[in-house]
mmCIF file with all atom_site columns, C-alpha atoms in Angstrom:
data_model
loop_
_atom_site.group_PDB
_atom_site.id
_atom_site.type_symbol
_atom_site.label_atom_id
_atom_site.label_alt_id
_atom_site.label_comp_id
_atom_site.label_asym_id
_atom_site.label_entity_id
_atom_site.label_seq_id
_atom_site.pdbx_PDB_ins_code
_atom_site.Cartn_x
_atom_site.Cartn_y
_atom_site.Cartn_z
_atom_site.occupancy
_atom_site.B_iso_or_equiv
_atom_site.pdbx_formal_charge
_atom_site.auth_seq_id
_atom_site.auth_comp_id
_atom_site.auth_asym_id
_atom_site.auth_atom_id
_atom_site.pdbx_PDB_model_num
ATOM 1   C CA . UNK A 1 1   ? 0.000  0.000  0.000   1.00 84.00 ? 1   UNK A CA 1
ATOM 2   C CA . UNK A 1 2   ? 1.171  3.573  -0.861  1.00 92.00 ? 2   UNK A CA 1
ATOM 3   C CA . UNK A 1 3   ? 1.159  5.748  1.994   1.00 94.00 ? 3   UNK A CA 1
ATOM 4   C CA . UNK A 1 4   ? 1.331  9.793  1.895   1.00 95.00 ? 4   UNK A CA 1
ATOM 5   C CA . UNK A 1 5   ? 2.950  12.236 4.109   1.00 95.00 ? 5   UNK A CA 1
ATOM 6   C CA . UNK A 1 6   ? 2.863  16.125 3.071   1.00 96.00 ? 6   UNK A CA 1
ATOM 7   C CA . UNK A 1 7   ? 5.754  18.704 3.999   1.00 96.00 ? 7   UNK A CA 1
ATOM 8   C CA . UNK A 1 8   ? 5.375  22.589 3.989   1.00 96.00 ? 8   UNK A CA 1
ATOM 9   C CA . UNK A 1 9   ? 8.754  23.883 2.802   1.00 96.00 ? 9   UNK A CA 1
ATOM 10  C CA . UNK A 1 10  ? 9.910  27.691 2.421   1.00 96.00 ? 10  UNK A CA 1
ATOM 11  C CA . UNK A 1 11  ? 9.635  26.441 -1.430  1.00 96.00 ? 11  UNK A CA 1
ATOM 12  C CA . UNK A 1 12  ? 5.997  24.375 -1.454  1.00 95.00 ? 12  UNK A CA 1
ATOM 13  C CA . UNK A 1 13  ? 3.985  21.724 0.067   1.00 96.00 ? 13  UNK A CA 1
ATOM 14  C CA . UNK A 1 14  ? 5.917  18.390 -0.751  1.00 97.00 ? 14  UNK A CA 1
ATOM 15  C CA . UNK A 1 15  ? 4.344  15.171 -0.812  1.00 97.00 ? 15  UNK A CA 1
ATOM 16  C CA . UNK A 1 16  ? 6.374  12.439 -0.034  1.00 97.00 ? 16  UNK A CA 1
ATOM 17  C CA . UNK A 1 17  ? 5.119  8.727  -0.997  1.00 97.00 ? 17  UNK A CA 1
ATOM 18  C CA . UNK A 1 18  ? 6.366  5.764  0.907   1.00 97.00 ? 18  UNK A CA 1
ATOM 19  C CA . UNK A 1 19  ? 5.838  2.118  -0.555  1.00 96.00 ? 19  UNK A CA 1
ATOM 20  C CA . UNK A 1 20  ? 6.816  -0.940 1.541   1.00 95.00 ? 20  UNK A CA 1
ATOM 21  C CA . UNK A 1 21  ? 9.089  0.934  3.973   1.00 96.00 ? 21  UNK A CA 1
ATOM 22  C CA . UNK A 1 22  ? 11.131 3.240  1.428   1.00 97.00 ? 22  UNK A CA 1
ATOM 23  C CA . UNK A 1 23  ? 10.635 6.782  0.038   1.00 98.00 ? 23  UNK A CA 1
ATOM 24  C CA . UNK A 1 24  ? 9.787  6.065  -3.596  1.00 98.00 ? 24  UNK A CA 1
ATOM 25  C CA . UNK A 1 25  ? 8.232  9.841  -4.545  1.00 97.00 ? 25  UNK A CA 1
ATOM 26  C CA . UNK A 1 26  ? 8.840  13.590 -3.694  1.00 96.00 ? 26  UNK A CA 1
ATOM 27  C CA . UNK A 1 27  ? 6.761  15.896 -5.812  1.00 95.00 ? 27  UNK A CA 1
ATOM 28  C CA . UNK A 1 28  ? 5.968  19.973 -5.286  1.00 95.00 ? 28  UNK A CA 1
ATOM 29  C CA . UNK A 1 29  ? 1.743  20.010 -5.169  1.00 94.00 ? 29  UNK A CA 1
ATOM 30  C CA . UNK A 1 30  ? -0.216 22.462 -5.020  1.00 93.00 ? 30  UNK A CA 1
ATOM 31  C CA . UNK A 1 31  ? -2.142 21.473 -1.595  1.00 90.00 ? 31  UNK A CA 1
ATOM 32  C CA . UNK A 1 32  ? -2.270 18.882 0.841   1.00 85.00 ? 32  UNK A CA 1
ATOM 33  C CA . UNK A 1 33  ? -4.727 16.250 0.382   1.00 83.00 ? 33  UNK A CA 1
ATOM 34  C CA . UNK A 1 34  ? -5.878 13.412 3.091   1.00 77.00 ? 34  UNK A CA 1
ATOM 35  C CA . UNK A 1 35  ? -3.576 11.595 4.792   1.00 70.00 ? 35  UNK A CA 1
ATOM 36  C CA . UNK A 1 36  ? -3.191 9.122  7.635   1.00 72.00 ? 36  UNK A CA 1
ATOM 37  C CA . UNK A 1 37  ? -1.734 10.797 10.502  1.00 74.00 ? 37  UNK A CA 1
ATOM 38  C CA . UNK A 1 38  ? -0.607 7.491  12.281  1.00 84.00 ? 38  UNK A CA 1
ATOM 39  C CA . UNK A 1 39  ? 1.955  7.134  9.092   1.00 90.00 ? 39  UNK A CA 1
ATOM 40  C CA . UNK A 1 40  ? 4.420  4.565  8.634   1.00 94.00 ? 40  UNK A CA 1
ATOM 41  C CA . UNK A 1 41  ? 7.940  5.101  10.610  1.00 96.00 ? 41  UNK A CA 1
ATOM 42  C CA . UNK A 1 42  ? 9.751  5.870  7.064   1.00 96.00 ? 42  UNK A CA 1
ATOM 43  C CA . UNK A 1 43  ? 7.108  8.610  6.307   1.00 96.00 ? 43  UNK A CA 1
ATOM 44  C CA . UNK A 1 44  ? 7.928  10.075 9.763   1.00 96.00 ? 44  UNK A CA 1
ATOM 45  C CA . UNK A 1 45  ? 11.710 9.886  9.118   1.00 97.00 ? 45  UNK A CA 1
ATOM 46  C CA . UNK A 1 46  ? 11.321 11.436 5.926   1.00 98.00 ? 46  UNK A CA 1
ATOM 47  C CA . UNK A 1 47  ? 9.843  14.496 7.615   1.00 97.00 ? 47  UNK A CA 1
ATOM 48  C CA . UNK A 1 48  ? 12.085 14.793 10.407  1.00 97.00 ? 48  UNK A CA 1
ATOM 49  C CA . UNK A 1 49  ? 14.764 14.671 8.123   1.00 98.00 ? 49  UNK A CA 1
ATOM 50  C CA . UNK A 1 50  ? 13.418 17.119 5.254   1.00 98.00 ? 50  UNK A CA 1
ATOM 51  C CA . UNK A 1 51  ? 12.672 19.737 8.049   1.00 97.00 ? 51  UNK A CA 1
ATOM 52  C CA . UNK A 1 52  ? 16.339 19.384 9.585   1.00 97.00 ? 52  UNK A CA 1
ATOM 53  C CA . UNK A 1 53  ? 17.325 19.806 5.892   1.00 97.00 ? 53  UNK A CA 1
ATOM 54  C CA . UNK A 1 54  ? 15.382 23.164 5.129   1.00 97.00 ? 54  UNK A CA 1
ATOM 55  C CA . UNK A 1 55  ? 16.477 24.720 8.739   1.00 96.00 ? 55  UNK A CA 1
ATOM 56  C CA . UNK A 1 56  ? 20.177 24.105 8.109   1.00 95.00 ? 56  UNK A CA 1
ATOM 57  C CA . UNK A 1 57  ? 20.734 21.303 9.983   1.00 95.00 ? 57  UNK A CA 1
ATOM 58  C CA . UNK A 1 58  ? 21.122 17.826 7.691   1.00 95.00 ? 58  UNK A CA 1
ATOM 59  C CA . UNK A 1 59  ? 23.406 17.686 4.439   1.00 96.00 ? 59  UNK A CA 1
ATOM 60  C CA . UNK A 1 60  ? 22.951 13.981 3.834   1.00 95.00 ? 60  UNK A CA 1
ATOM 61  C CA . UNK A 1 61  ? 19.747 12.206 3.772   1.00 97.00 ? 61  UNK A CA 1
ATOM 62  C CA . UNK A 1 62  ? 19.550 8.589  5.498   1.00 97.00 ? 62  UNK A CA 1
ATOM 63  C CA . UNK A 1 63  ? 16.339 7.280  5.144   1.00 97.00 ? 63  UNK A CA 1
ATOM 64  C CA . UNK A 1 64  ? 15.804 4.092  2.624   1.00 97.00 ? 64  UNK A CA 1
ATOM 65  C CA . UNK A 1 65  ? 14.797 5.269  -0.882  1.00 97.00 ? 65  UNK A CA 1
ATOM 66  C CA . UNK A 1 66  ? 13.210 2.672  -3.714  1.00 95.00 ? 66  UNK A CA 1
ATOM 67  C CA . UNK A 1 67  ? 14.646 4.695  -7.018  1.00 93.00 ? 67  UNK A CA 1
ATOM 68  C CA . UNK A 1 68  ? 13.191 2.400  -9.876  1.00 91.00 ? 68  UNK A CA 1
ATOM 69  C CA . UNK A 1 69  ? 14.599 3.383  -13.677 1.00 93.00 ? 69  UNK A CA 1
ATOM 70  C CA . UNK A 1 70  ? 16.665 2.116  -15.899 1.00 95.00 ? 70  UNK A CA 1
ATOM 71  C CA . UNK A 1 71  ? 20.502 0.715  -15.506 1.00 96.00 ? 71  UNK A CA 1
ATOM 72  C CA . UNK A 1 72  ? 21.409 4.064  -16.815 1.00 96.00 ? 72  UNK A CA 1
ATOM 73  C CA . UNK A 1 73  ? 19.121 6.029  -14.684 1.00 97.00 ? 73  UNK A CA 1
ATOM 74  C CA . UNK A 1 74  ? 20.148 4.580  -11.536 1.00 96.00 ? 74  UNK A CA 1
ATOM 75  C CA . UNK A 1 75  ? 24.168 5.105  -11.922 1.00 97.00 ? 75  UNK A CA 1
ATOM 76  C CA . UNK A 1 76  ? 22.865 8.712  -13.221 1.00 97.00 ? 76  UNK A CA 1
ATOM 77  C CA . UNK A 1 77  ? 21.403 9.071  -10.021 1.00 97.00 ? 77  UNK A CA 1
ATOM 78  C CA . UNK A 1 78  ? 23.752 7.450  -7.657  1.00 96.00 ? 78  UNK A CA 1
ATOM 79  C CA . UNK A 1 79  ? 26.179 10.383 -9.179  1.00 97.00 ? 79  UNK A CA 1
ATOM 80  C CA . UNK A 1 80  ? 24.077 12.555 -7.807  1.00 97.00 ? 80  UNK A CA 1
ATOM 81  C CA . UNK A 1 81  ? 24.720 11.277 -4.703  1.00 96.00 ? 81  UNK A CA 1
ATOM 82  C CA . UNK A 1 82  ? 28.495 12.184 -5.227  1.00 96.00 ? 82  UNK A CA 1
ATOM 83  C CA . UNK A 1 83  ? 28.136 16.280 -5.534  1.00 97.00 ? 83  UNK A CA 1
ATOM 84  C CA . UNK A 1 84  ? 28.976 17.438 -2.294  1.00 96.00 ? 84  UNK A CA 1
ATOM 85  C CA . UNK A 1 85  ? 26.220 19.583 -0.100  1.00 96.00 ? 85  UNK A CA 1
ATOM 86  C CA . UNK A 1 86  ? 26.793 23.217 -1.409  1.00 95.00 ? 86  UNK A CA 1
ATOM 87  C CA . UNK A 1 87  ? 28.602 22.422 -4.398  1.00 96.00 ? 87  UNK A CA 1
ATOM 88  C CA . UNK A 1 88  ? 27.619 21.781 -8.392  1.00 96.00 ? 88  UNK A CA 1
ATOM 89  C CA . UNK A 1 89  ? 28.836 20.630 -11.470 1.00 96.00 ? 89  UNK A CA 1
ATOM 90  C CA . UNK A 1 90  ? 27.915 20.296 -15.061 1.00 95.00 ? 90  UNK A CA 1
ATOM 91  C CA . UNK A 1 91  ? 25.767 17.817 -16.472 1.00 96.00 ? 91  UNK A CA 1
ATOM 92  C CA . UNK A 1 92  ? 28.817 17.540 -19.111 1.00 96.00 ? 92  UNK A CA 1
ATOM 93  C CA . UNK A 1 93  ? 30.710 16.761 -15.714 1.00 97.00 ? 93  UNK A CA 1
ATOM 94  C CA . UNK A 1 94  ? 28.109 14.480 -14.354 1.00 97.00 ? 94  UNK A CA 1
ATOM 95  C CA . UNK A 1 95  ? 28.299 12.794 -18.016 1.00 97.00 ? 95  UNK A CA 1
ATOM 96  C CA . UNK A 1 96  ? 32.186 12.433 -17.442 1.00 97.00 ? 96  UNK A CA 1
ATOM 97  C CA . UNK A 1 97  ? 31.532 10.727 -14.031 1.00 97.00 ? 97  UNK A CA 1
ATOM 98  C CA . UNK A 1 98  ? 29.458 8.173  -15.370 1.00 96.00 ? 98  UNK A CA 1
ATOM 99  C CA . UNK A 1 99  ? 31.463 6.913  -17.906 1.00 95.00 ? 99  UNK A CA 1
ATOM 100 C CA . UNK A 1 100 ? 29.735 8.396  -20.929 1.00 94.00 ? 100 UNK A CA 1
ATOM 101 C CA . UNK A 1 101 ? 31.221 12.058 -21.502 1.00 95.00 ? 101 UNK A CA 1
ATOM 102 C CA . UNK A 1 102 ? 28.888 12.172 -24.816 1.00 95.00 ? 102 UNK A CA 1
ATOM 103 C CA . UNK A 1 103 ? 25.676 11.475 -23.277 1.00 95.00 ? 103 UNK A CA 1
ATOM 104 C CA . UNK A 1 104 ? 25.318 14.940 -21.560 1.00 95.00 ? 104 UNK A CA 1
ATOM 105 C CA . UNK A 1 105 ? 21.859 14.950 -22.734 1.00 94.00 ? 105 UNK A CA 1
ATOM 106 C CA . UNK A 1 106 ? 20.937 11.802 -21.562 1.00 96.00 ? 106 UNK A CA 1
ATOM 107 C CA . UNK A 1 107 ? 22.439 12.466 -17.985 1.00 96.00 ? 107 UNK A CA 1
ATOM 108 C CA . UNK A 1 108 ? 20.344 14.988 -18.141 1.00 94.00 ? 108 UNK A CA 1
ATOM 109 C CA . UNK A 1 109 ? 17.070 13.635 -19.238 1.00 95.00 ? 109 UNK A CA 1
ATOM 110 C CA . UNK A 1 110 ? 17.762 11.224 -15.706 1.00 96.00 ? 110 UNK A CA 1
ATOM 111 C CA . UNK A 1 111 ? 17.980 13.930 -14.090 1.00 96.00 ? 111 UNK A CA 1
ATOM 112 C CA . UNK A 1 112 ? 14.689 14.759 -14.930 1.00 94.00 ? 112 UNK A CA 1
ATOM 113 C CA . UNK A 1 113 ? 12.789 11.379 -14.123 1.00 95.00 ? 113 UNK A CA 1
ATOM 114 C CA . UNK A 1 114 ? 14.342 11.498 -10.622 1.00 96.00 ? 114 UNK A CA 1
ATOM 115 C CA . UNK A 1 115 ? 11.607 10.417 -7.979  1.00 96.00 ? 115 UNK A CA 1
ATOM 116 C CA . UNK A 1 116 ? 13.171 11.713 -5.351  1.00 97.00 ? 116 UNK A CA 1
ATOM 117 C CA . UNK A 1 117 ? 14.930 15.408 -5.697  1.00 94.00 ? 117 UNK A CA 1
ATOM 118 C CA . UNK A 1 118 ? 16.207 16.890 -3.045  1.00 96.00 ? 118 UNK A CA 1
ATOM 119 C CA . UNK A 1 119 ? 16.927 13.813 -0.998  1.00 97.00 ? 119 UNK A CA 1
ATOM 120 C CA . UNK A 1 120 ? 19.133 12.449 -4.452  1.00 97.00 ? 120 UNK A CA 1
ATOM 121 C CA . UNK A 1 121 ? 19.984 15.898 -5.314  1.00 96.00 ? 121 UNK A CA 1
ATOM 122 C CA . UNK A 1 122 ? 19.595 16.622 -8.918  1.00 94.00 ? 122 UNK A CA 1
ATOM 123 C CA . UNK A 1 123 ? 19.356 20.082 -8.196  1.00 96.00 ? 123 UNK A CA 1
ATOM 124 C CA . UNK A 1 124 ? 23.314 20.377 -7.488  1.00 96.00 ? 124 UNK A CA 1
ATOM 125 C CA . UNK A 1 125 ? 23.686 19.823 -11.860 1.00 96.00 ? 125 UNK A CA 1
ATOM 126 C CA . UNK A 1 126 ? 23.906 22.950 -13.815 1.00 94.00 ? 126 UNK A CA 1
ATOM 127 C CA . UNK A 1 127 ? 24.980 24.093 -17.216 1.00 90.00 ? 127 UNK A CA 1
ATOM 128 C CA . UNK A 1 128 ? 28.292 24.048 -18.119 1.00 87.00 ? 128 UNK A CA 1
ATOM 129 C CA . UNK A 1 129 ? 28.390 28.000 -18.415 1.00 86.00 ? 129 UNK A CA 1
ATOM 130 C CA . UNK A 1 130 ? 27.196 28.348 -14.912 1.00 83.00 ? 130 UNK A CA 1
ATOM 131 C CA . UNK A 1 131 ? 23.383 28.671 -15.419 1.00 84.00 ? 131 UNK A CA 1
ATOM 132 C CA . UNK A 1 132 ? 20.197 26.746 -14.638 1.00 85.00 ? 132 UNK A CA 1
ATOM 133 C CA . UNK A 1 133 ? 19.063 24.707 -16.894 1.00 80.00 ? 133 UNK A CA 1
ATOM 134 C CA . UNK A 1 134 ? 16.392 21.965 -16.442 1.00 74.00 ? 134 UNK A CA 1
ATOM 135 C CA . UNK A 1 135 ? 14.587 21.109 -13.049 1.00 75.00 ? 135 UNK A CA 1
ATOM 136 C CA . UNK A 1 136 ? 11.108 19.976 -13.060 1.00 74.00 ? 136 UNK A CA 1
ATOM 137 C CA . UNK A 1 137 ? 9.937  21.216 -9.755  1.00 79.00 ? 137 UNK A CA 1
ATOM 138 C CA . UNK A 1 138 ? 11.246 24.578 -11.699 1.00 79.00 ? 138 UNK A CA 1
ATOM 139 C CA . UNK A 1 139 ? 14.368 27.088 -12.348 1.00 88.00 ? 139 UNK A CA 1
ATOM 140 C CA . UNK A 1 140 ? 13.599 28.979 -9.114  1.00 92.00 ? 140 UNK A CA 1
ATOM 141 C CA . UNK A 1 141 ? 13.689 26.060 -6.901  1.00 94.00 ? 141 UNK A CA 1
ATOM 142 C CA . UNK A 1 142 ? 16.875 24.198 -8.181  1.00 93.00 ? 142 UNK A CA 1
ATOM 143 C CA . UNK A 1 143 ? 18.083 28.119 -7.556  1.00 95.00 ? 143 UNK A CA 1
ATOM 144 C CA . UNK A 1 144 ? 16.447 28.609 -3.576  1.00 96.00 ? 144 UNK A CA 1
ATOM 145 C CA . UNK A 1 145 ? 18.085 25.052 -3.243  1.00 96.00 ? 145 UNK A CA 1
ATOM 146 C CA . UNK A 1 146 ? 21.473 25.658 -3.945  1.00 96.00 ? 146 UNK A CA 1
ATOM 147 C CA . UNK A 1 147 ? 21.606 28.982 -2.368  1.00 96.00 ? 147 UNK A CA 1
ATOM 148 C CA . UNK A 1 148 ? 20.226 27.242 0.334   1.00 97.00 ? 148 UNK A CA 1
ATOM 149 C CA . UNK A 1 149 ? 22.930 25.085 0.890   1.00 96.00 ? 149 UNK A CA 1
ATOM 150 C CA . UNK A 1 150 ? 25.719 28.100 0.125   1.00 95.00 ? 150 UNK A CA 1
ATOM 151 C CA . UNK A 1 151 ? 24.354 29.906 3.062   1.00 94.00 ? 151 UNK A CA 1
ATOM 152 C CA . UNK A 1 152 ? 24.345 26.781 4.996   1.00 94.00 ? 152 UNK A CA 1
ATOM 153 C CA . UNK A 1 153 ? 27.659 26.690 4.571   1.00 90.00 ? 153 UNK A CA 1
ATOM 154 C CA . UNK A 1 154 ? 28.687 30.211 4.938   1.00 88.00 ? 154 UNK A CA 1
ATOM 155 C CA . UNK A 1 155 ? 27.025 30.336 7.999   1.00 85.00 ? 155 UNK A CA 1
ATOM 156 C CA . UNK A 1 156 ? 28.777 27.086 9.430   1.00 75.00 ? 156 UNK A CA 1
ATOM 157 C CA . UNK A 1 157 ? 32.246 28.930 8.453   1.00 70.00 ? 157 UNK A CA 1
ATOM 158 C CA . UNK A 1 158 ? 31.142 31.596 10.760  1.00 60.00 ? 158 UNK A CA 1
ATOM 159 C CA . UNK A 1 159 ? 29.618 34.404 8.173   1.00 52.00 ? 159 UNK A CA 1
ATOM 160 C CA . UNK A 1 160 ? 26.098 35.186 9.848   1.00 47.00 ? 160 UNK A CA 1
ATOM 161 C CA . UNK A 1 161 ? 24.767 35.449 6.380   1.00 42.00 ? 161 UNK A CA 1
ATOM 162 C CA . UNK A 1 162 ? 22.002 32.220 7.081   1.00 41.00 ? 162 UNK A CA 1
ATOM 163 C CA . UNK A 1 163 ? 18.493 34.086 6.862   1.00 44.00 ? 163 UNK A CA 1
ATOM 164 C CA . UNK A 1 164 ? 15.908 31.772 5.351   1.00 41.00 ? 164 UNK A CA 1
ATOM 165 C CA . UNK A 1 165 ? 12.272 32.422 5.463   1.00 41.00 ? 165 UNK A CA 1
ATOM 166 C CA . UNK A 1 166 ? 9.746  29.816 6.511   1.00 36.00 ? 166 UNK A CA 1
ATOM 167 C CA . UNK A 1 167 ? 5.766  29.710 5.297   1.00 32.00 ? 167 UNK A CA 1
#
């Protein structure tokens, strides 16, 4: 059985869809719909650890995610898992990494069917002249994101520059 869980973050509601104890879906909705409140313990997880993401306080995600796609989607997306918090690369990069430095478009075509941004962070690939390209929860997002995690880091190096606003 599919079970729901819904997240208010400074950048939308996100629903987050467990299946047989693993995160298999995060999506950007427009509103909540029903949901259990007595939720699995991987749904709960999930939350915890989205809201310690979006205050600062978690780089790396633990809980158990259920990624299904192809061969080539799924070492795409284990890449991801490679860009450090705060940092990005190109999807030419990201191309380079998995073995196939002409398949840029490809790479980032995977990018685009991942189930499960922000905890496999697809939002960390840019263009290879420094701008946003491609995100489907949308340019402004991948942007908030990765600022996001800049100021994360400033702040942890001591510059009080951390000021994020909450809904």
């Amino acid at each position: 059985m599919l079970n729901k869980a819904y997240y208010k973050s400074p950048i939308g509601i996100i629903e987050i869809v467990e299946y047989n104890d693993a995160i298999i879906r995060l999506d950007f909705v427009e509103k909540e719909a029903e949901y259990d409140e007595d939720m699995p313990e991987m749904l709960k997880r999930c939350l915890i650890e989205l809201d310690e993401y979006f205050k600062g306080e978690r780089r790396e995600f633990t809980v158990k995610v259920d990624l299904c796609g192809t061969d080539f989607q799924n070492k795409v997306w284990q890449e991801l898992c490679n860009i450090p918090y705060g940092e990005t690369i190109s999807y030419k990069e990201q191309a380079k990494r998995v073995g196939n430095p002409k398949a840029i478009r490809a790479v980032g075509l995977a990018n685009s069917k991942n189930p499960v941004g922000i905890i496999v962070p697809c939002h960390r690939v840019i263009g290879s002249n420094g701008k946003l390209t491609g995100y489907a929860g949308g340019l402004w997002r991948k942007e908030w994101l990765i600022e996001h995690e800049k100021r994360v880091l400033n702040n942890a190096k001591g510059n009080n520059i951390f000021e994020v606003k909450y809904k």
